[in-house]
Tab-separated table of C-alpha atoms and ligand atoms in Angstrom:
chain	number	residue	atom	x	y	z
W	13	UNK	CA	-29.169	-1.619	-9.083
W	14	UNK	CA	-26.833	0.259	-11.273
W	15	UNK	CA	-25.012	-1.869	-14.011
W	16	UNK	CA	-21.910	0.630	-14.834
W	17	UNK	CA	-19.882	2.822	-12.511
W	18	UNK	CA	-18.012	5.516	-14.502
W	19	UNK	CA	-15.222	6.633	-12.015
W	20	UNK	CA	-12.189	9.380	-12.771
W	21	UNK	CA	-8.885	6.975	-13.360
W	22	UNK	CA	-7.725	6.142	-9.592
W	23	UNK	CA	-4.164	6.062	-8.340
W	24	UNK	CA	-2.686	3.745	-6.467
W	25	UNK	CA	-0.830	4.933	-3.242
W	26	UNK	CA	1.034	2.282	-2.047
W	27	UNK	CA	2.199	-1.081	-4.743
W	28	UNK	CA	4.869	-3.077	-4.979
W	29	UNK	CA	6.463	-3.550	-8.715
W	30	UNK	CA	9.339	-5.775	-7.805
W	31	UNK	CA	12.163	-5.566	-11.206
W	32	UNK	CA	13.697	-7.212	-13.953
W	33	UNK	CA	11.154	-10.164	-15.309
W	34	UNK	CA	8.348	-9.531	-12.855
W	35	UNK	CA	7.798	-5.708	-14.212
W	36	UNK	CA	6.524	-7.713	-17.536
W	37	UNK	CA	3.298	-9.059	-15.098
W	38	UNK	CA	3.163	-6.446	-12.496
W	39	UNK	CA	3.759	-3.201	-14.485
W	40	UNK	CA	0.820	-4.053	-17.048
W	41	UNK	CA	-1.497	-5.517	-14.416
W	42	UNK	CA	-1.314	-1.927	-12.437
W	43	UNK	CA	-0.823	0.228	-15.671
W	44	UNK	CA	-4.234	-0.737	-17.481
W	45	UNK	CA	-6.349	1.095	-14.544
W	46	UNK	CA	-4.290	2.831	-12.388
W	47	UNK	CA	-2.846	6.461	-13.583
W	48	UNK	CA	-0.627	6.887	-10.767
W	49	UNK	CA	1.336	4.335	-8.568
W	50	UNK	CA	2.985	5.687	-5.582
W	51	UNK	CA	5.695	2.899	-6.168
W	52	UNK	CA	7.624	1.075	-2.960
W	53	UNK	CA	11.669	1.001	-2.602
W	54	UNK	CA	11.959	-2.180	-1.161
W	55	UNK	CA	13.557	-4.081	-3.696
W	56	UNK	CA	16.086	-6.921	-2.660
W	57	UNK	CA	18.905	-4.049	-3.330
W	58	UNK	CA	16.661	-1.284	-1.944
W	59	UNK	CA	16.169	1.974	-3.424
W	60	UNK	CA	18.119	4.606	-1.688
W	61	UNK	CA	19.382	7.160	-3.866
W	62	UNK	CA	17.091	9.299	-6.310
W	63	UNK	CA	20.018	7.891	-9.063
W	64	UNK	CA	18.657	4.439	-8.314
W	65	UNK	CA	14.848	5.496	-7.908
W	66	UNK	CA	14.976	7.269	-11.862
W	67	UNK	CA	16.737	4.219	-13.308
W	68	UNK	CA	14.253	1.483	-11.392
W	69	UNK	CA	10.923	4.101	-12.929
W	70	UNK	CA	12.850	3.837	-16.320
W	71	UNK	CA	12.927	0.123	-15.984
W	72	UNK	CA	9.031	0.203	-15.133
W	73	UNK	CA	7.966	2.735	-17.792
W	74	UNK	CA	9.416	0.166	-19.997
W	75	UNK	CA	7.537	-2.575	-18.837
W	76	UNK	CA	4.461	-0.589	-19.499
W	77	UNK	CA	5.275	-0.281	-22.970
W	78	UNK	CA	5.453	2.854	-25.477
W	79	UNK	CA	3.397	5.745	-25.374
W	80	UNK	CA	2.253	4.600	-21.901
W	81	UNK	CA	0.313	6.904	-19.486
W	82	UNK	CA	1.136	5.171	-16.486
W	83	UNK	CA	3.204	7.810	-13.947
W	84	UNK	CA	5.243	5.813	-11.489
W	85	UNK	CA	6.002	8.347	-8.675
W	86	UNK	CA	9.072	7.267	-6.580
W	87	UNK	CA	9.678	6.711	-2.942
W	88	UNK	CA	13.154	6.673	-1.350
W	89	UNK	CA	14.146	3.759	1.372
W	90	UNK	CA	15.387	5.466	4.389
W	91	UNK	CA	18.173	3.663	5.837
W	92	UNK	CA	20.497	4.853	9.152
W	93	UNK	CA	22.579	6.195	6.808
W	94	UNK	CA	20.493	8.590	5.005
W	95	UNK	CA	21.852	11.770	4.383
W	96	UNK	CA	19.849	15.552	4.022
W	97	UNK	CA	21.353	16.146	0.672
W	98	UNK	CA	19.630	12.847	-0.619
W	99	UNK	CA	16.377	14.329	0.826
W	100	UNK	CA	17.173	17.496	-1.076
W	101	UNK	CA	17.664	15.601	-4.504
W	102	UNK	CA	14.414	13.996	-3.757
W	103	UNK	CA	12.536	16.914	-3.055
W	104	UNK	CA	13.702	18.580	-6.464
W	105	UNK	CA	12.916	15.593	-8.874
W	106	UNK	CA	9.529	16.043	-10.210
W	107	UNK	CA	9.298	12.063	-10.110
W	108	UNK	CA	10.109	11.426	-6.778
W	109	UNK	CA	6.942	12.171	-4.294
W	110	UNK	CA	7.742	10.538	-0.694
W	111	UNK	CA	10.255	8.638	1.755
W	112	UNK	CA	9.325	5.327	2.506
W	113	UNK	CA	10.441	4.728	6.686
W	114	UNK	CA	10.895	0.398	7.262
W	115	UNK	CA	11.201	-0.326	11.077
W	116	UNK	CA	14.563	-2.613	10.583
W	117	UNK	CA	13.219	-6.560	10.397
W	118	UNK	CA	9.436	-5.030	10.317
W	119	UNK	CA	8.415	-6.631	6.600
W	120	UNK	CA	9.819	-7.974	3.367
W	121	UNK	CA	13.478	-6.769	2.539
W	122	UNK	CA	13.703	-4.174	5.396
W	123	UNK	CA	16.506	-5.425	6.822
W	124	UNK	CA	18.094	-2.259	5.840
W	125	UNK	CA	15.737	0.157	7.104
W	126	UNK	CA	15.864	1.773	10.201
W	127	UNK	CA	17.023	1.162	13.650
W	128	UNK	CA	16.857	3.752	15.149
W	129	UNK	CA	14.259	6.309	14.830
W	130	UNK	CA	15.387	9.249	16.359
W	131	UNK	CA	18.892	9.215	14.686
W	132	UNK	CA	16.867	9.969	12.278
W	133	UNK	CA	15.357	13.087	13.290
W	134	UNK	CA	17.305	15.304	11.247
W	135	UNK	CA	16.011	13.859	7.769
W	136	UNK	CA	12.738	13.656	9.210
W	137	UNK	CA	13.650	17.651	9.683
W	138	UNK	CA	15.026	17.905	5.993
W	139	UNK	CA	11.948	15.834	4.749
W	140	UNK	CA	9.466	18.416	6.998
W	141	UNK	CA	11.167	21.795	5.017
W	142	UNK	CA	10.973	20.601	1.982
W	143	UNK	CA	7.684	19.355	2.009
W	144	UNK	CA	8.488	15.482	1.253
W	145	UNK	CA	6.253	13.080	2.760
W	146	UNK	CA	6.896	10.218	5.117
W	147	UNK	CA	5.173	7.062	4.471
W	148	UNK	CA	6.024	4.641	7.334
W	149	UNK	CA	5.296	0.767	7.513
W	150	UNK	CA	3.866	0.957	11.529
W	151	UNK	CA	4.604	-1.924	13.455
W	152	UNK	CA	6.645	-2.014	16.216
W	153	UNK	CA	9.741	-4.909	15.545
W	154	UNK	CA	10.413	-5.518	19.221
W	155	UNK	CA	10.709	-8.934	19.709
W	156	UNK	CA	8.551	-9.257	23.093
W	157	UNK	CA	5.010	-7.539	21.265
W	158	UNK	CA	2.612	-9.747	20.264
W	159	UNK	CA	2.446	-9.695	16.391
W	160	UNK	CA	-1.080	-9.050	16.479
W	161	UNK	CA	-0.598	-5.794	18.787
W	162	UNK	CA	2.739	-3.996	16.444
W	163	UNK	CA	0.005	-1.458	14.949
W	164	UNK	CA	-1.183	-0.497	18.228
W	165	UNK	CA	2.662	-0.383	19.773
W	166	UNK	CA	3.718	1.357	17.093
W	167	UNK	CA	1.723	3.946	17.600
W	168	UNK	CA	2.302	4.654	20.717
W	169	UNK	CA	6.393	4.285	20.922
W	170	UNK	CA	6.824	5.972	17.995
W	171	UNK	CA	3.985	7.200	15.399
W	172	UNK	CA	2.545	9.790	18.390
W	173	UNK	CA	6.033	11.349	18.881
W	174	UNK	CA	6.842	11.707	15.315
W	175	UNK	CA	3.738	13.630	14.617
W	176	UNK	CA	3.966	15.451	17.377
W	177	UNK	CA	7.347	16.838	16.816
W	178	UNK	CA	7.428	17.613	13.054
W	179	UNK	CA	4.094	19.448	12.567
W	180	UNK	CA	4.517	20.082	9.194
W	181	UNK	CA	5.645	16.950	7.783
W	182	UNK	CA	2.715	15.184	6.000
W	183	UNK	CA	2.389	11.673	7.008
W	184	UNK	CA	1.221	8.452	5.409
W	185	UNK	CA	0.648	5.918	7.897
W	186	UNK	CA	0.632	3.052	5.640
W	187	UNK	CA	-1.829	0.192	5.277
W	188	UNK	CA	-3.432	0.462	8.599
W	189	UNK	CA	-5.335	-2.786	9.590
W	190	UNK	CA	-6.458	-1.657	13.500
W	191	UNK	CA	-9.548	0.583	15.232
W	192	UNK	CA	-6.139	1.705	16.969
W	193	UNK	CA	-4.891	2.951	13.734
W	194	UNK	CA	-8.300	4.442	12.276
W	195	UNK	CA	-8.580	6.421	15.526
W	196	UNK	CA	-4.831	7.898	15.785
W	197	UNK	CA	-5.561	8.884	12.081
W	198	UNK	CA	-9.188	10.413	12.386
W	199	UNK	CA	-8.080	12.421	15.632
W	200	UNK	CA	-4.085	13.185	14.329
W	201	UNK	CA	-2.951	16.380	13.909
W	202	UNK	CA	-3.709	17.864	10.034
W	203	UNK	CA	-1.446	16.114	7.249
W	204	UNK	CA	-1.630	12.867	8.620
W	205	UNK	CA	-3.273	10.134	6.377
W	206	UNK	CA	-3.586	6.176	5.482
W	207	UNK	CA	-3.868	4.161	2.938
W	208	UNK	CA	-6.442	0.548	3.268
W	209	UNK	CA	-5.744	-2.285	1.336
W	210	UNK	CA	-8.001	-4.632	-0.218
W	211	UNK	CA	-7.612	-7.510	2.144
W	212	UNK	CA	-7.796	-5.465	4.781
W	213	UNK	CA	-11.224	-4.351	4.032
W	214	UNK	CA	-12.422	-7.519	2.795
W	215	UNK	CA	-10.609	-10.213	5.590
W	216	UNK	CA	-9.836	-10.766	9.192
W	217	UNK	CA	-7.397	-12.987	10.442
W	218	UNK	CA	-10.543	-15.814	10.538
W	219	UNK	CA	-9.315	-16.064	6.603
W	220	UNK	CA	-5.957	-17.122	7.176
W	221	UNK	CA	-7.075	-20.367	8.735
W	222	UNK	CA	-9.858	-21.247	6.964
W	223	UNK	CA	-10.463	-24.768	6.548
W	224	UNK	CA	-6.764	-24.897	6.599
W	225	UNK	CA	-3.389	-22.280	6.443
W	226	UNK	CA	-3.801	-19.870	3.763
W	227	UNK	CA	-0.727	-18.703	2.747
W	228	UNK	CA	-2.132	-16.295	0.084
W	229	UNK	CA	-4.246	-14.430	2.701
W	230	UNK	CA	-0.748	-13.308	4.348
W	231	UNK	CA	0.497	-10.131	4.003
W	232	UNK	CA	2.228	-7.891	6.864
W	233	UNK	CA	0.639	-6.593	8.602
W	234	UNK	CA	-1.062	-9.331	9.163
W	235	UNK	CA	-5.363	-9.584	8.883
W	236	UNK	CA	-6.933	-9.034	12.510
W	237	UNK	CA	-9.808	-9.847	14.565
W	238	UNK	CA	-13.108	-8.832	12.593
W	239	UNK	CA	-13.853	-6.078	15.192
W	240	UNK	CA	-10.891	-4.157	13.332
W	241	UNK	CA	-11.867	-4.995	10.136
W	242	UNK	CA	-15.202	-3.413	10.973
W	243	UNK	CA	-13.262	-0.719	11.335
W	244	UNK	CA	-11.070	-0.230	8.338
W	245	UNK	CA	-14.451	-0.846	6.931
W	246	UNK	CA	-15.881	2.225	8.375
W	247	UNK	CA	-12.453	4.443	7.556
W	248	UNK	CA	-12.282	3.590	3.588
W	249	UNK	CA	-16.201	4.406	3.225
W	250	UNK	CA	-16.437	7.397	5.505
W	251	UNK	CA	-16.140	10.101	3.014
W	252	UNK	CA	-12.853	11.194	5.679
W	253	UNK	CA	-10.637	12.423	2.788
W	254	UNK	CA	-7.802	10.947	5.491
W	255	UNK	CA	-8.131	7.453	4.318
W	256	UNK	CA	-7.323	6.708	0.419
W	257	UNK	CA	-6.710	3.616	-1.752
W	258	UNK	CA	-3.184	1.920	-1.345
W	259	UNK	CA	-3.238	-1.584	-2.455
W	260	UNK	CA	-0.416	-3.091	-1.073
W	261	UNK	CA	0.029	-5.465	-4.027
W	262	UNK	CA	2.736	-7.561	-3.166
W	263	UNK	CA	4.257	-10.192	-5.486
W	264	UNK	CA	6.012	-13.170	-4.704
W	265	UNK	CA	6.081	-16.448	-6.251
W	266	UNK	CA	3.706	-19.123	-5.607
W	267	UNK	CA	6.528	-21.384	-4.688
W	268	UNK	CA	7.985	-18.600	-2.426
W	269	UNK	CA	4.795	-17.943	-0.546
W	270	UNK	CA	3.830	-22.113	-0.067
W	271	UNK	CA	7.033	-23.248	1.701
W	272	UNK	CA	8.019	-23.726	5.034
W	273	UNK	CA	8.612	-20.048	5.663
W	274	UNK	CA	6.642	-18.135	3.089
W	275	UNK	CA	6.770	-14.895	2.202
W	276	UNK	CA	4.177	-11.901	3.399
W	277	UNK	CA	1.991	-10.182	0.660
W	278	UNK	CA	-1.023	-10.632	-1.435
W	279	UNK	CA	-0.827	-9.971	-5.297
W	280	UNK	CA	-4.394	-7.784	-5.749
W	281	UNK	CA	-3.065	-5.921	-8.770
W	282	UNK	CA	-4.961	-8.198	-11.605
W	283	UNK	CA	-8.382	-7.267	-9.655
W	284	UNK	CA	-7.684	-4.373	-7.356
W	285	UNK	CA	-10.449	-2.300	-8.329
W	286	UNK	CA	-12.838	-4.601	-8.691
W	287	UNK	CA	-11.762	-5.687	-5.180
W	288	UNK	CA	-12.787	-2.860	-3.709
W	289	UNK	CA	-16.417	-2.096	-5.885
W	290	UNK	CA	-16.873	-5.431	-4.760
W	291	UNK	CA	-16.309	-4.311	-1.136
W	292	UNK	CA	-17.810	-0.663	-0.963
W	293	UNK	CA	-20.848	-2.610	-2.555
W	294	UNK	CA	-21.327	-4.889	-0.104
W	295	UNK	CA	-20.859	-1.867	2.488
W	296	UNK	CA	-23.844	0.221	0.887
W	297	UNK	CA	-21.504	2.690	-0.424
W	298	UNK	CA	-20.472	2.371	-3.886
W	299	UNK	CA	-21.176	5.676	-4.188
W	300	UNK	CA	-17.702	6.708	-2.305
W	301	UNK	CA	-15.502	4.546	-4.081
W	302	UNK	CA	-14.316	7.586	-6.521
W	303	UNK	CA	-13.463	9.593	-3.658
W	304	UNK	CA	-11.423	6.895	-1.846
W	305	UNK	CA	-9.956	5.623	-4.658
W	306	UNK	CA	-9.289	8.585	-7.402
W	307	UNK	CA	-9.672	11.937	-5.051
W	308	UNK	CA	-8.507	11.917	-1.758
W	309	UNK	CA	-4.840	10.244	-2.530
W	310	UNK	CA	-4.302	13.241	-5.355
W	311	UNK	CA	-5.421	15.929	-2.647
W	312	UNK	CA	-2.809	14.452	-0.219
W	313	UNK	CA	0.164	14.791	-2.311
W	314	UNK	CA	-1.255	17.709	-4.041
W	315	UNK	CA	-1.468	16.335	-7.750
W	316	UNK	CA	-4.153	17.396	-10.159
W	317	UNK	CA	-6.641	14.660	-10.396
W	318	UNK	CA	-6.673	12.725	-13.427
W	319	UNK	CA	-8.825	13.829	-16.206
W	320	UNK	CA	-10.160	11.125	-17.535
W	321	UNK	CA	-12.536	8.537	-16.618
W	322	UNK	CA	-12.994	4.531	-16.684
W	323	UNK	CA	-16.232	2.313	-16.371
W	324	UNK	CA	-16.589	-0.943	-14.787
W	325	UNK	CA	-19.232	-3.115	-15.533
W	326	UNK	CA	-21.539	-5.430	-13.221
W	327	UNK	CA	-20.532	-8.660	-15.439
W	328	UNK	CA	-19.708	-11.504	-12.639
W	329	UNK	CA	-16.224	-13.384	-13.697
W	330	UNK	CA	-13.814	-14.842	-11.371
W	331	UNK	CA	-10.236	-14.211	-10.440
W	332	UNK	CA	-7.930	-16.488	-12.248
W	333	UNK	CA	-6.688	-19.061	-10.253
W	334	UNK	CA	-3.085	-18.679	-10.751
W	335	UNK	CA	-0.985	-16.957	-13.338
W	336	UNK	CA	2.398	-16.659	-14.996
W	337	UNK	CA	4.868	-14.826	-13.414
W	338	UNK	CA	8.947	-14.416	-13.476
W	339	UNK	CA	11.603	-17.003	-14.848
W	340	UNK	CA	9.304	-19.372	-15.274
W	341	UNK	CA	7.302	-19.137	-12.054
W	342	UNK	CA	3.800	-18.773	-11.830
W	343	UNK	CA	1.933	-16.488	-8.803
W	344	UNK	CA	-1.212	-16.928	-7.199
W	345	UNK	CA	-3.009	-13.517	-7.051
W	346	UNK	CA	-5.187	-12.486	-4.223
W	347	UNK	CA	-8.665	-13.471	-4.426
W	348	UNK	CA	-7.516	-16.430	-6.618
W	349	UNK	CA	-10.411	-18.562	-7.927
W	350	UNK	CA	-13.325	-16.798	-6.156
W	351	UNK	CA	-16.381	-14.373	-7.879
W	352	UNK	CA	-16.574	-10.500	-8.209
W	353	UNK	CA	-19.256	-8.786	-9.720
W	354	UNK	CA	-17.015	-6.041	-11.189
W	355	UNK	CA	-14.977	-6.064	-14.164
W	356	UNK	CA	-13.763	-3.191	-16.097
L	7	NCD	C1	5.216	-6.231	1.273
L	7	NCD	C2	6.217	-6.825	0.286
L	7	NCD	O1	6.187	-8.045	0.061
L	7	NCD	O2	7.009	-6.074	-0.290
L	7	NCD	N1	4.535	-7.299	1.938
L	7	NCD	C3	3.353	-7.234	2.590
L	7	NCD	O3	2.963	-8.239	3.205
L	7	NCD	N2	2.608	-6.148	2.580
L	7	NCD	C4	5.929	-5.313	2.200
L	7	NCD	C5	5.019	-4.469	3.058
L	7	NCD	O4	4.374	-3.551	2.584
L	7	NCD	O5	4.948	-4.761	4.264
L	8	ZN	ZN1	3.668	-2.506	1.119
């Protein structure tokens, strides 16, 4: 058994940073291992202009102090309104890598995003010739469907015909939690991709009642049956350079997410990587973490891959329990209180 895994610096292609005191927890948490952040618009005042995007990576490249490394890359919340000269400004900032597509009502703050997918056909055109790719939350938000089948609705209403229809416009079909989803991706046409999340790999929807409601094992979408985590299992340790790392982290309070409506999302930044050793381990296949998680995201969005390298160590330790977080709050990260055997 191997005691150190030296890996090239991974990205992280999908996080949530929240602003103003939070960047001072999340920014640092992501920053010390991640190189890259593919970073999410959906901010209480979401991020729809490239003017707002460059002042919100300014704030974060603050946060991560002077003479930081970290490289936030932008993505732009597409609203109804969205115009093609927005997309333009996007696609000729050097920061800005993707649009970021919220099914109106689908997940935390996207009550601005969209209503109506096929008025939005021409950006999706605008966002296909210039290259910029969409990164879409998939769940259908249709009242009647199940919450456990929005993946697999999703798909079919609206994911297919998108695809189908703009042939050139890379896709990112965004923490996929279903066999539905691993297939669609595996058999889609070329330029289609996912990212997996920790908890998506590592829980089905067994953990959110275990012993009791477990408010810090909900995210959206929401853990399923363990026949589809077998599968997301398969997808992130497949080698299929379709399926990347994309944490999810998600930061809310612990007071917002243990109330009588709590919020969706599971903090993993403070142990993300060792989250997923931890995981490809247990699957056989440590061997394909650096792919998944340093490689294959790069390729997609056509970066160079990051030059240098970081080691983790097998040294057991345990996820703390909870920690502080903004105006005087304190935040319960994922995993809280339980063992890895990784640590960097
Ligand atoms: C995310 C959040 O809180 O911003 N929550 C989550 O459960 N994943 C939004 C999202 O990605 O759905
Ligand atoms: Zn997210």
């Amino acid at each position: 058994m191997s005691e150190t895994l030296e890996l090239t610096v991974p990205d992280d292609a999908h996080l949530h940073l929240r602003d103003g005191d939070a960047l001072r927890i999340t920014v640092p948490a992501t920053a010390k291992v991640f190189a890259r952040a593919v970073v999410m618009p959906n901010l209480s005042s979401p991020v729809t202009t490239v003017a707002d995007a460059l002042d919100y990576r300014a704030r974060i490249l603050a946060a991560a102090g002077p003479g930081t490394a970290f490289d936030p890359r932008m993505a732009l919340y597409l609203t109804d309104a969205m115009s093609s000269d927005e997309i333009q400004r996007a696609a000729d900032s050097p920061h800005m890598v993707a649009c970021k597509l919220y099914p109106q009502g689908a997940t935390t703050n996207s009550e601005f995003g969209v209503a109506d997918l096929e008025a939005l056909y021409p950006v999706f055109e605008a966002m296909q010739a210039a290259h910029l790719p969409l990164l879409i939350h998939g769940e259908a938000t249709d009242p009647d469907v199940d919450v456990f089948d929005r993946e697999k609705v999703f798909i079919e209403r609206s994911l297919e015909p998108i695809s189908e229809r703009f042939l050139e416009l890379p896709i990112v079909f965004e923490h996929v939690t279903t066999s539905d989803a691993v297939e669609f991706v595996k058999s889609a046409r070329a330029g289609v991709a996912a990212t997996i999340t920790p908890q998506h790999i590592l829980m089905n929807r067994n953990d959110l009642f275990a012993g009791g409601l477990r408010p810090h094992h909900y995210c959206l979408p929401v853990l399923k049956r363990s026949s589809h985590q077998l599968a997301i299992q398969q997808a992130a340790i497949s080698g299929n350079s379709r399926f990347f790392l994309g944490t999810d982290s998600a930061p809310h309070s612990k007071s917002s997410k243990e109330r009588d409506c709590g919020c969706a999302g599971c903090f993993s930044a403070p142990a993300a990587l060792p989250l997923y050793a931890e995981a490809f381990e247990q699957l056989g296949a440590l061997e394909r973490l650096e792919d998944f998680a340093s490689r294959f995201a790069a390729e997609f969005y056509g970066w160079p891959l990051n030059d240098s390298t970081l080691s983790l160590s097998r040294k057991p330790w345990k996820v703390p329990e909870r920690l502080d977080y903004a105006e005087g709050e304190q935040i319960v990260p994922y995993w809280a209180g339980r063992p890895l055997n990784w640590q960097l």
